[in-house]
Amino acid sequence: MLDLTQLRSFVAVEQMGSFTLAAERLGLGQSTVSQHIQRLESAVGRRLLARDTHKVLLTTDGEALLSHARAMLAIEAQVQSQFRGQKLRGNLRLGVSEDFVTSQLPAVLEDFVRSHPSVDLELTVALSGTLYEMQDNGEIDLVLAKRRLGDARGRLVYREPLVWLARDPEHVLSSAPLSLIAFPPPSVTRSIALEALGRSQVAWRIVCTCGSLSGLTAAARAGMGVLVQPRSMAPSGLKEIGKGKLPVLEDVEFVLVPRKGADQALVSALSDDILGKVRSLRANA
């Protein structure tokens, strides 16, 4: 019979890509998590994890076990919810900015959904400005997005510097006007970049506009121009442009903004999950 504690450590390592981050997330020592994985591998008689130069990856057998592990942990959460009188239930509409989705969000959502099986979570991914507009229209209960410095809305999650990125910085900077790759309005990063260029009187032109970060990343990797992103979310294959070559960009802040009238218990539960997980991840980055 498989041990649920060992399966929980296995799923956490897969989510975080690291024994250290998995241990931090579970509140355990790294050696304890390693022991859990070793015992689980002994129980199934297969190697489940492999390391490369950057992170821990699943083996083929690990991938085969993962869905079963998640299903078993979900059943455990449902049983605990029923017999412990868990009353958190209902529908929560979450809006998340495009660039945050590919970083910390998957692990946070998986934990929340598993812990609160009676909560129906609806996810909307869009630009920060669009999410705020939707929230003002009553379409979203909780927004996790960027705000500019000086904006008082929301509960601060963390502050992040914006950086200029390009596949080949020297090549991109050698021609004028500067070629920009950007989200469409009302993008926060777009506004900050254009204002910074305007203050420094740097000529620019938009060569690619896309509402999807994957689309912008593809254009930047193709060498079409310069992309602005939070430093910790810089896509692979792009280099940060050195100081002094382009205007300094102001920082952005990621915040949680609840809608007035939303279910306070649901909003508080998910907000606390997001704050705890994201801050833990950043502390160990």
Coordinates of C-alpha atoms in Angstrom, one line a residue:
M1 CA 0.0 0.0 0.0
L2 CA 1.4 3.4 -1.0
D3 CA 2.1 5.9 1.7
L4 CA 0.2 9.2 1.3
T5 CA 2.9 11.2 3.1
Q6 CA 5.5 9.9 0.6
L7 CA 3.2 10.6 -2.3
R8 CA 2.7 14.2 -1.0
S9 CA 6.4 14.7 -1.0
F10 CA 6.7 13.2 -4.5
V11 CA 4.0 15.6 -5.9
A12 CA 5.6 18.6 -4.2
V13 CA 9.0 17.8 -5.7
E14 CA 7.4 17.5 -9.2
Q15 CA 5.7 20.8 -8.8
M16 CA 8.6 22.7 -7.4
G17 CA 11.4 21.0 -9.4
S18 CA 13.5 21.0 -6.3
F19 CA 13.9 19.0 -3.1
T20 CA 14.8 22.2 -1.2
L21 CA 11.7 24.1 -2.4
A22 CA 9.4 21.1 -1.9
A23 CA 10.7 20.7 1.7
E24 CA 10.1 24.4 2.4
R25 CA 6.6 24.2 1.0
L26 CA 5.7 21.1 3.1
G27 CA 7.4 22.4 6.2
L28 CA 9.8 19.5 6.3
G29 CA 13.6 19.0 6.2
Q30 CA 15.1 18.3 2.9
S31 CA 16.5 15.0 4.2
T32 CA 13.0 14.0 5.2
V33 CA 11.7 14.6 1.7
S34 CA 14.6 12.7 0.2
Q35 CA 13.8 9.8 2.5
H36 CA 10.2 9.9 1.4
I37 CA 11.2 9.6 -2.2
Q38 CA 13.7 6.9 -1.6
R39 CA 11.0 4.8 0.3
L40 CA 8.4 5.4 -2.4
E41 CA 10.9 4.3 -5.1
S42 CA 11.6 1.2 -3.0
A43 CA 7.9 0.5 -2.6
V44 CA 7.1 0.7 -6.4
G45 CA 10.5 -0.8 -7.4
R46 CA 11.2 1.9 -9.9
R47 CA 13.2 5.1 -10.2
L48 CA 10.8 8.0 -10.2
L49 CA 13.0 11.2 -10.3
A50 CA 16.1 12.2 -12.1
R51 CA 18.3 15.3 -11.9
D52 CA 19.6 17.5 -14.7
T53 CA 21.8 20.6 -14.4
H54 CA 18.8 22.8 -13.5
K55 CA 16.1 20.9 -11.7
V56 CA 14.6 17.6 -10.7
L57 CA 12.6 15.9 -13.4
L58 CA 10.2 12.9 -13.6
T59 CA 11.3 9.7 -15.1
T60 CA 8.9 7.8 -17.4
D61 CA 7.8 5.7 -14.4
G62 CA 7.5 8.9 -12.3
E63 CA 5.2 10.4 -15.0
A64 CA 3.1 7.2 -14.9
L65 CA 2.7 7.5 -11.1
L66 CA 2.0 11.2 -10.9
S67 CA -1.7 11.1 -12.0
H68 CA -2.4 8.2 -9.5
A69 CA -0.6 10.1 -6.7
R70 CA -2.7 13.2 -7.4
A71 CA -5.9 11.2 -7.4
M72 CA -5.1 9.5 -4.1
L73 CA -4.3 12.8 -2.5
A74 CA -7.5 14.3 -3.8
I75 CA -9.5 11.5 -2.3
E76 CA -7.8 12.0 1.0
A77 CA -8.7 15.7 0.9
Q78 CA -12.3 14.9 0.2
V79 CA -12.5 12.4 3.1
Q80 CA -10.9 14.9 5.5
S81 CA -13.3 17.6 4.3
Q82 CA -16.3 15.4 4.9
F83 CA -15.4 14.2 8.4
R84 CA -13.8 17.4 9.7
G85 CA -16.8 19.4 8.8
Q86 CA -15.0 21.6 6.2
K87 CA -17.6 24.2 5.3
L88 CA -15.6 26.1 2.7
R89 CA -17.6 25.8 -0.5
G90 CA -18.9 27.9 -3.4
N91 CA -17.6 29.5 -6.5
L92 CA -14.6 31.8 -6.8
R93 CA -13.6 33.6 -9.9
L94 CA -9.9 34.3 -10.0
G95 CA -8.1 36.6 -12.5
V96 CA -4.4 36.3 -13.0
S97 CA -2.1 38.4 -15.1
E98 CA -0.6 36.7 -18.2
D99 CA 3.0 36.7 -17.1
F100 CA 2.3 35.2 -13.7
V101 CA 0.6 32.1 -15.0
T102 CA 3.7 30.3 -16.1
S103 CA 5.6 30.8 -12.9
Q104 CA 4.3 30.1 -9.4
L105 CA 0.6 29.7 -10.1
P106 CA 0.2 26.0 -11.0
A107 CA 1.5 24.8 -7.7
V108 CA -0.7 27.2 -5.7
L109 CA -3.8 26.3 -7.6
E110 CA -3.3 22.6 -7.3
D111 CA -2.9 22.8 -3.5
F112 CA -5.9 25.0 -3.1
V113 CA -8.2 22.8 -5.3
R114 CA -7.0 19.7 -3.4
S115 CA -7.5 21.2 0.0
H116 CA -10.9 22.7 -0.8
P117 CA -12.7 20.2 -3.1
S118 CA -16.1 21.8 -2.6
V119 CA -14.9 25.1 -4.1
D120 CA -15.4 25.6 -7.8
L121 CA -12.5 27.8 -9.1
E122 CA -12.9 29.7 -12.3
L123 CA -9.7 31.1 -13.8
T124 CA -9.4 34.0 -16.2
V125 CA -6.0 34.9 -17.7
A126 CA -5.5 38.4 -19.2
L127 CA -3.6 41.7 -18.9
S128 CA -3.6 43.3 -15.5
G129 CA -5.5 46.3 -16.8
T130 CA -8.1 44.1 -18.4
L131 CA -8.5 42.1 -15.2
Y132 CA -9.1 45.3 -13.2
E133 CA -11.8 46.4 -15.7
M134 CA -13.5 43.0 -15.5
Q135 CA -13.4 43.1 -11.7
D136 CA -15.0 46.6 -11.8
N137 CA -17.8 45.1 -13.9
G138 CA -18.3 42.4 -11.3
E139 CA -16.9 39.5 -13.4
I140 CA -14.0 38.5 -11.2
D141 CA -13.8 38.0 -7.4
L142 CA -10.1 38.1 -6.8
V143 CA -7.3 39.5 -9.0
L144 CA -3.6 38.6 -8.9
A145 CA -1.9 41.1 -11.1
K146 CA 0.6 44.0 -11.4
R147 CA 0.1 47.5 -10.2
R148 CA 2.4 50.6 -10.7
L149 CA 4.3 52.2 -7.9
G150 CA 2.1 54.6 -6.0
D151 CA -1.1 52.7 -6.8
A152 CA -2.8 51.8 -3.4
R153 CA -5.1 49.1 -4.6
G154 CA -4.8 45.6 -3.3
R155 CA -2.6 43.6 -0.9
L156 CA 1.1 43.6 -1.8
V157 CA 2.5 40.1 -2.6
Y158 CA 6.0 41.3 -3.8
R159 CA 7.8 44.0 -5.7
E160 CA 9.8 43.2 -8.8
P161 CA 12.2 45.1 -11.1
L162 CA 11.4 45.3 -14.8
V163 CA 14.2 44.6 -17.3
W164 CA 14.9 45.0 -21.0
L165 CA 15.4 41.6 -22.7
A166 CA 16.6 40.5 -26.2
R167 CA 18.0 37.5 -27.9
D168 CA 21.0 39.5 -29.1
P169 CA 21.1 42.8 -27.3
E170 CA 24.0 44.3 -29.3
H171 CA 22.2 43.6 -32.6
V172 CA 18.9 45.0 -31.4
L173 CA 20.5 48.1 -30.1
S174 CA 22.6 48.7 -33.2
S175 CA 19.6 50.0 -35.3
A176 CA 17.2 52.8 -34.8
P177 CA 14.4 53.3 -34.0
L178 CA 14.3 50.7 -31.2
S179 CA 12.2 47.7 -32.1
L180 CA 9.7 46.8 -29.3
I181 CA 7.8 43.7 -28.6
A182 CA 4.9 44.4 -26.2
F183 CA 1.5 43.5 -24.8
P184 CA -1.4 45.6 -26.2
P185 CA -2.9 48.4 -24.0
P186 CA -3.8 48.5 -21.2
S187 CA -0.6 46.6 -20.3
V188 CA 1.3 48.0 -17.3
T189 CA 4.7 46.9 -18.6
R190 CA 4.0 48.5 -22.0
S191 CA 3.1 51.8 -20.4
I192 CA 6.2 51.9 -18.2
A193 CA 8.5 51.0 -21.2
L194 CA 7.0 53.7 -23.5
E195 CA 7.1 56.4 -20.7
A196 CA 10.7 55.6 -20.0
L197 CA 11.7 55.8 -23.6
G198 CA 9.8 59.0 -24.0
R199 CA 11.5 60.7 -21.0
S200 CA 14.9 59.7 -22.5
Q201 CA 13.9 60.7 -26.0
V202 CA 14.7 57.3 -27.4
A203 CA 13.0 56.6 -30.8
W204 CA 11.0 53.4 -30.9
R205 CA 8.5 51.4 -33.0
I206 CA 6.3 48.5 -32.1
V207 CA 7.2 45.5 -34.2
C208 CA 5.0 42.9 -32.5
T209 CA 1.9 43.2 -30.3
C210 CA 0.4 40.1 -28.7
G211 CA -1.8 39.4 -25.7
S212 CA 0.0 36.1 -25.1
L213 CA 3.3 35.9 -23.3
S214 CA 4.2 32.8 -25.4
G215 CA 3.7 34.8 -28.5
L216 CA 5.8 37.7 -27.3
T217 CA 8.5 35.3 -26.2
A218 CA 8.5 33.6 -29.6
A219 CA 9.0 37.0 -31.3
A220 CA 11.8 38.0 -29.0
R221 CA 13.6 34.6 -29.5
A222 CA 13.3 35.2 -33.2
G223 CA 15.3 38.4 -32.7
M224 CA 12.5 40.7 -33.7
G225 CA 13.2 43.2 -30.9
V226 CA 13.2 44.1 -27.2
L227 CA 10.8 42.7 -24.6
V228 CA 10.1 44.1 -21.1
Q229 CA 9.4 41.6 -18.3
P230 CA 9.8 41.3 -14.6
R231 CA 13.3 40.0 -13.9
S232 CA 12.3 36.7 -12.3
M233 CA 9.9 35.9 -15.2
A234 CA 12.5 36.5 -18.0
P235 CA 11.9 33.7 -20.6
S236 CA 14.8 31.4 -21.3
G237 CA 16.8 32.2 -24.5
L238 CA 16.7 35.9 -23.8
K239 CA 19.5 38.1 -22.3
E240 CA 19.0 41.1 -20.0
I241 CA 20.3 44.3 -21.6
G242 CA 23.0 45.9 -19.4
K243 CA 22.6 49.0 -17.4
G244 CA 23.0 52.3 -19.2
K245 CA 22.1 51.1 -22.7
L246 CA 18.4 51.8 -22.3
P247 CA 16.4 53.9 -19.8
V248 CA 15.9 52.6 -16.3
L249 CA 12.5 51.0 -15.8
E250 CA 10.5 51.5 -12.6
D251 CA 9.6 48.5 -10.5
V252 CA 6.1 46.9 -10.6
E253 CA 4.2 45.3 -7.7
F254 CA 2.2 42.1 -7.8
V255 CA -0.9 42.4 -5.6
L256 CA -4.1 40.6 -4.6
V257 CA -7.2 42.7 -5.1
P258 CA -10.6 41.3 -3.8
R259 CA -13.9 42.5 -5.2
K260 CA -16.2 44.2 -2.8
G261 CA -19.1 41.8 -2.1
A262 CA -17.1 38.6 -3.0
D263 CA -17.3 35.7 -0.6
Q264 CA -14.8 36.8 2.1
A265 CA -14.1 33.3 3.3
L266 CA -13.2 32.0 -0.1
V267 CA -11.2 35.1 -1.0
S268 CA -9.2 35.0 2.3
A269 CA -8.4 31.3 1.9
L270 CA -7.1 31.6 -1.6
S271 CA -5.3 34.9 -0.8
D272 CA -3.5 33.3 2.2
D273 CA -2.5 30.3 0.0
I274 CA -1.1 32.5 -2.7
L275 CA 0.8 34.8 -0.3
G276 CA 2.3 31.9 1.6
K277 CA 3.4 29.9 -1.4
V278 CA 4.8 32.8 -3.5
R279 CA 6.7 34.3 -0.6
S280 CA 8.2 30.9 0.2
L281 CA 9.3 30.4 -3.4
R282 CA 10.9 33.8 -3.6
A283 CA 12.7 33.4 -0.2
N284 CA 14.3 30.2 -1.6
A285 CA 15.0 31.5 -5.1

